[in-house]
Amino acid sequence: MSEDRFIELEIKQAYQEDLIQALNQVVADQQKQIGKLEETCKLLHDKIKSLALDDRQVGAVDERPPHY
């Protein structure tokens, strides 16, 4: 194998290593963002569920009897 070809392969490997590190960082950042979004969705779900339960309880107390 010629020295020029060997140098070319080393350069390609260096670029690939840099690309892999950059992609790993992107994946790690996205995983953090997904975790935050999942937590936000859970909080919203719990809040909606709580509001729905509150509406049912309030509606039962303030509801007029059917004969009115």
CSV table of N, CA, C and O in Angstrom, one decimal:
chain,number,residue,atom,x,y,z
A,1,MET,N,0.9,-1.2,0.0
A,1,MET,CA,0.0,0.0,0.0
A,1,MET,C,0.9,1.2,0.0
A,1,MET,O,1.8,1.3,0.8
A,2,SER,N,0.6,2.2,-0.9
A,2,SER,CA,1.4,3.4,-1.0
A,2,SER,C,1.2,4.3,0.2
A,2,SER,O,0.2,4.2,0.9
A,3,GLU,N,2.2,5.1,0.5
A,3,GLU,CA,2.1,6.0,1.7
A,3,GLU,C,1.0,7.0,1.5
A,3,GLU,O,0.3,7.4,2.4
A,4,ASP,N,0.8,7.5,0.3
A,4,ASP,CA,-0.3,8.4,0.0
A,4,ASP,C,-1.7,7.8,0.3
A,4,ASP,O,-2.5,8.5,0.9
A,5,ARG,N,-1.8,6.6,-0.1
A,5,ARG,CA,-3.1,5.9,0.2
A,5,ARG,C,-3.3,5.7,1.7
A,5,ARG,O,-4.4,5.8,2.2
A,6,PHE,N,-2.2,5.4,2.4
A,6,PHE,CA,-2.3,5.2,3.8
A,6,PHE,C,-2.6,6.5,4.5
A,6,PHE,O,-3.5,6.5,5.4
A,7,ILE,N,-2.1,7.6,4.1
A,7,ILE,CA,-2.4,8.9,4.7
A,7,ILE,C,-3.8,9.3,4.4
A,7,ILE,O,-4.5,9.8,5.3
A,8,GLU,N,-4.3,9.0,3.2
A,8,GLU,CA,-5.7,9.3,2.9
A,8,GLU,C,-6.6,8.5,3.8
A,8,GLU,O,-7.7,9.0,4.2
A,9,LEU,N,-6.3,7.2,4.0
A,9,LEU,CA,-7.2,6.4,4.9
A,9,LEU,C,-7.2,6.9,6.4
A,9,LEU,O,-8.2,6.9,7.0
A,10,GLU,N,-6.0,7.4,6.8
A,10,GLU,CA,-5.9,8.0,8.2
A,10,GLU,C,-6.8,9.2,8.3
A,10,GLU,O,-7.4,9.5,9.3
A,11,ILE,N,-6.7,10.0,7.2
A,11,ILE,CA,-7.5,11.3,7.2
A,11,ILE,C,-9.0,11.0,7.2
A,11,ILE,O,-9.8,11.6,8.0
A,12,LYS,N,-9.4,10.0,6.4
A,12,LYS,CA,-10.8,9.6,6.4
A,12,LYS,C,-11.3,9.1,7.8
A,12,LYS,O,-12.4,9.4,8.3
A,13,GLN,N,-10.4,8.3,8.4
A,13,GLN,CA,-10.7,7.7,9.8
A,13,GLN,C,-10.9,8.9,10.8
A,13,GLN,O,-11.8,8.9,11.6
A,14,ALA,N,-10.0,9.9,10.7
A,14,ALA,CA,-10.1,11.0,11.6
A,14,ALA,C,-11.4,11.8,11.5
A,14,ALA,O,-12.0,12.1,12.4
A,15,TYR,N,-11.8,12.0,10.2
A,15,TYR,CA,-13.1,12.6,9.9
A,15,TYR,C,-14.2,11.8,10.5
A,15,TYR,O,-15.2,12.4,11.0
A,16,GLN,N,-14.2,10.5,10.3
A,16,GLN,CA,-15.2,9.6,10.8
A,16,GLN,C,-15.3,9.7,12.3
A,16,GLN,O,-16.4,9.7,12.8
A,17,GLU,N,-14.2,9.7,13.0
A,17,GLU,CA,-14.2,9.7,14.4
A,17,GLU,C,-14.8,11.1,14.9
A,17,GLU,O,-15.6,11.1,15.9
A,18,ASP,N,-14.5,12.2,14.2
A,18,ASP,CA,-15.1,13.5,14.6
A,18,ASP,C,-16.6,13.4,14.4
A,18,ASP,O,-17.4,13.9,15.2
A,19,LEU,N,-17.0,12.8,13.3
A,19,LEU,CA,-18.4,12.8,12.9
A,19,LEU,C,-19.2,11.9,14.0
A,19,LEU,O,-20.2,12.3,14.4
A,20,ILE,N,-18.6,10.8,14.4
A,20,ILE,CA,-19.2,9.9,15.4
A,20,ILE,C,-19.3,10.7,16.7
A,20,ILE,O,-20.4,10.6,17.4
A,21,GLN,N,-18.3,11.4,17.1
A,21,GLN,CA,-18.4,12.2,18.4
A,21,GLN,C,-19.5,13.2,18.3
A,21,GLN,O,-20.3,13.4,19.2
A,22,ALA,N,-19.6,13.9,17.1
A,22,ALA,CA,-20.6,14.9,17.0
A,22,ALA,C,-22.0,14.3,17.0
A,22,ALA,O,-22.9,14.8,17.6
A,23,LEU,N,-22.2,13.2,16.3
A,23,LEU,CA,-23.5,12.5,16.3
A,23,LEU,C,-23.8,12.0,17.7
A,23,LEU,O,-25.0,12.0,18.1
A,24,ASN,N,-22.9,11.5,18.5
A,24,ASN,CA,-23.1,11.0,19.8
A,24,ASN,C,-23.6,12.2,20.7
A,24,ASN,O,-24.5,12.0,21.5
A,25,GLN,N,-23.0,13.4,20.5
A,25,GLN,CA,-23.4,14.5,21.3
A,25,GLN,C,-24.9,14.9,20.9
A,25,GLN,O,-25.7,15.3,21.8
A,26,VAL,N,-25.2,14.9,19.6
A,26,VAL,CA,-26.6,15.2,19.2
A,26,VAL,C,-27.5,14.2,19.8
A,26,VAL,O,-28.6,14.6,20.3
A,27,VAL,N,-27.2,12.9,19.8
A,27,VAL,CA,-28.1,11.9,20.4
A,27,VAL,C,-28.3,12.1,21.9
A,27,VAL,O,-29.4,12.0,22.4
A,28,ALA,N,-27.2,12.5,22.6
A,28,ALA,CA,-27.3,12.7,24.0
A,28,ALA,C,-28.1,13.9,24.3
A,28,ALA,O,-29.0,13.9,25.2
A,29,ASP,N,-28.0,15.0,23.5
A,29,ASP,CA,-28.8,16.2,23.7
A,29,ASP,C,-30.3,15.9,23.4
A,29,ASP,O,-31.2,16.3,24.1
A,30,GLN,N,-30.6,15.1,22.4
A,30,GLN,CA,-31.9,14.7,22.1
A,30,GLN,C,-32.5,13.9,23.2
A,30,GLN,O,-33.7,14.0,23.5
A,31,GLN,N,-31.7,13.0,23.7
A,31,GLN,CA,-32.3,12.2,24.8
A,31,GLN,C,-32.7,13.0,26.0
A,31,GLN,O,-33.7,12.8,26.7
A,32,LYS,N,-31.9,14.0,26.3
A,32,LYS,CA,-32.2,14.9,27.4
A,32,LYS,C,-33.5,15.7,27.1
A,32,LYS,O,-34.4,15.8,28.0
A,33,GLN,N,-33.6,16.1,25.9
A,33,GLN,CA,-34.8,16.8,25.5
A,33,GLN,C,-36.1,15.9,25.5
A,33,GLN,O,-37.1,16.3,26.0
A,34,ILE,N,-35.9,14.7,25.1
A,34,ILE,CA,-37.0,13.7,25.1
A,34,ILE,C,-37.4,13.5,26.6
A,34,ILE,O,-38.6,13.4,26.9
A,35,GLY,N,-36.5,13.4,27.5
A,35,GLY,CA,-36.8,13.2,28.9
A,35,GLY,C,-37.6,14.4,29.4
A,35,GLY,O,-38.6,14.2,30.2
A,36,LYS,N,-37.2,15.6,29.1
A,36,LYS,CA,-37.9,16.8,29.5
A,36,LYS,C,-39.3,16.8,29.0
A,36,LYS,O,-40.3,17.1,29.6
A,37,LEU,N,-39.5,16.4,27.7
A,37,LEU,CA,-40.8,16.4,27.0
A,37,LEU,C,-41.7,15.3,27.7
A,37,LEU,O,-42.9,15.6,27.8
A,38,GLU,N,-41.1,14.2,28.0
A,38,GLU,CA,-41.9,13.2,28.6
A,38,GLU,C,-42.4,13.6,30.0
A,38,GLU,O,-43.6,13.4,30.4
A,39,GLU,N,-41.5,14.3,30.7
A,39,GLU,CA,-41.9,14.8,32.1
A,39,GLU,C,-43.1,15.9,31.9
A,39,GLU,O,-44.0,15.9,32.7
A,40,THR,N,-42.9,16.7,30.9
A,40,THR,CA,-43.9,17.8,30.7
A,40,THR,C,-45.3,17.1,30.3
A,40,THR,O,-46.3,17.5,30.8
A,41,CYS,N,-45.2,16.1,29.4
A,41,CYS,CA,-46.4,15.4,29.0
A,41,CYS,C,-47.1,14.7,30.3
A,41,CYS,O,-48.3,14.8,30.4
A,42,LYS,N,-46.3,14.1,31.1
A,42,LYS,CA,-46.8,13.5,32.3
A,42,LYS,C,-47.5,14.5,33.2
A,42,LYS,O,-48.6,14.3,33.7
A,43,LEU,N,-46.9,15.7,33.4
A,43,LEU,CA,-47.4,16.7,34.2
A,43,LEU,C,-48.7,17.2,33.6
A,43,LEU,O,-49.7,17.4,34.4
A,44,LEU,N,-48.8,17.4,32.3
A,44,LEU,CA,-50.0,17.9,31.7
A,44,LEU,C,-51.1,16.8,31.8
A,44,LEU,O,-52.2,17.2,32.0
A,45,HIS,N,-50.7,15.6,31.6
A,45,HIS,CA,-51.7,14.5,31.7
A,45,HIS,C,-52.3,14.5,33.1
A,45,HIS,O,-53.5,14.4,33.3
A,46,ASP,N,-51.5,14.6,34.1
A,46,ASP,CA,-51.9,14.6,35.5
A,46,ASP,C,-52.8,15.8,35.8
A,46,ASP,O,-53.8,15.7,36.5
A,47,LYS,N,-52.4,16.9,35.2
A,47,LYS,CA,-53.2,18.2,35.4
A,47,LYS,C,-54.6,18.0,34.8
A,47,LYS,O,-55.6,18.4,35.4
A,48,ILE,N,-54.6,17.5,33.6
A,48,ILE,CA,-55.9,17.4,32.9
A,48,ILE,C,-56.8,16.4,33.6
A,48,ILE,O,-58.0,16.6,33.8
A,49,LYS,N,-56.2,15.3,34.1
A,49,LYS,CA,-57.0,14.3,34.8
A,49,LYS,C,-57.5,14.9,36.1
A,49,LYS,O,-58.7,14.7,36.5
A,50,SER,N,-56.7,15.7,36.8
A,50,SER,CA,-57.1,16.3,38.0
A,50,SER,C,-58.3,17.3,37.7
A,50,SER,O,-59.3,17.4,38.5
A,51,LEU,N,-58.2,18.1,36.7
A,51,LEU,CA,-59.2,19.0,36.3
A,51,LEU,C,-60.5,18.3,35.9
A,51,LEU,O,-61.6,18.8,36.3
A,52,ALA,N,-60.4,17.2,35.3
A,52,ALA,CA,-61.6,16.4,34.9
A,52,ALA,C,-62.3,15.9,36.1
A,52,ALA,O,-63.5,15.9,36.2
A,53,LEU,N,-61.5,15.4,37.1
A,53,LEU,CA,-62.1,14.9,38.3
A,53,LEU,C,-62.8,16.1,39.1
A,53,LEU,O,-63.8,15.9,39.7
A,54,ASP,N,-62.1,17.2,39.1
A,54,ASP,CA,-62.7,18.4,39.8
A,54,ASP,C,-64.0,18.8,39.2
A,54,ASP,O,-65.0,19.1,39.9
A,55,ASP,N,-64.1,18.8,37.9
A,55,ASP,CA,-65.3,19.2,37.1
A,55,ASP,C,-66.4,18.2,37.5
A,55,ASP,O,-67.6,18.6,37.6
A,56,ARG,N,-66.1,16.9,37.5
A,56,ARG,CA,-67.2,15.9,37.9
A,56,ARG,C,-67.7,16.2,39.3
A,56,ARG,O,-68.9,16.1,39.5
A,57,GLN,N,-66.8,16.5,40.2
A,57,GLN,CA,-67.2,16.7,41.6
A,57,GLN,C,-68.0,17.9,41.7
A,57,GLN,O,-69.1,18.0,42.4
A,58,VAL,N,-67.6,19.0,41.1
A,58,VAL,CA,-68.3,20.3,41.2
A,58,VAL,C,-69.7,20.2,40.4
A,58,VAL,O,-70.7,20.6,40.9
A,59,GLY,N,-69.7,19.5,39.3
A,59,GLY,CA,-70.9,19.3,38.5
A,59,GLY,C,-72.0,18.6,39.3
A,59,GLY,O,-73.2,18.9,39.2
A,60,ALA,N,-71.6,17.6,40.1
A,60,ALA,CA,-72.6,16.8,40.8
A,60,ALA,C,-73.2,17.6,41.9
A,60,ALA,O,-74.4,17.5,42.2
A,61,VAL,N,-72.5,18.5,42.5
A,61,VAL,CA,-73.0,19.4,43.6
A,61,VAL,C,-73.9,20.5,43.1
A,61,VAL,O,-75.0,20.7,43.6
A,62,ASP,N,-73.5,21.1,41.9
A,62,ASP,CA,-74.3,22.2,41.4
A,62,ASP,C,-75.4,21.8,40.4
A,62,ASP,O,-76.1,22.7,39.9
A,63,GLU,N,-75.5,20.6,40.1
A,63,GLU,CA,-76.4,20.1,39.1
A,63,GLU,C,-77.8,20.2,39.6
A,63,GLU,O,-78.1,19.8,40.7
A,64,ARG,N,-78.8,20.7,38.8
A,64,ARG,CA,-80.2,20.7,39.1
A,64,ARG,C,-80.8,19.3,39.0
A,64,ARG,O,-80.4,18.6,38.1
A,65,PRO,N,-81.7,19.0,39.8
A,65,PRO,CA,-82.4,17.7,39.7
A,65,PRO,C,-83.1,17.7,38.3
A,65,PRO,O,-83.5,18.7,37.8
A,66,PRO,N,-83.4,16.5,37.8
A,66,PRO,CA,-84.0,16.4,36.5
A,66,PRO,C,-85.4,16.9,36.4
A,66,PRO,O,-85.9,17.2,35.3
A,67,HIS,N,-86.1,17.1,37.5
A,67,HIS,CA,-87.5,17.5,37.4
A,67,HIS,C,-87.6,19.0,37.2
A,67,HIS,O,-88.7,19.5,37.1
A,68,TYR,N,-86.5,19.8,37.2
A,68,TYR,CA,-86.6,21.2,37.0
A,68,TYR,C,-86.5,21.6,35.6
A,68,TYR,O,-86.0,21.1,34.7
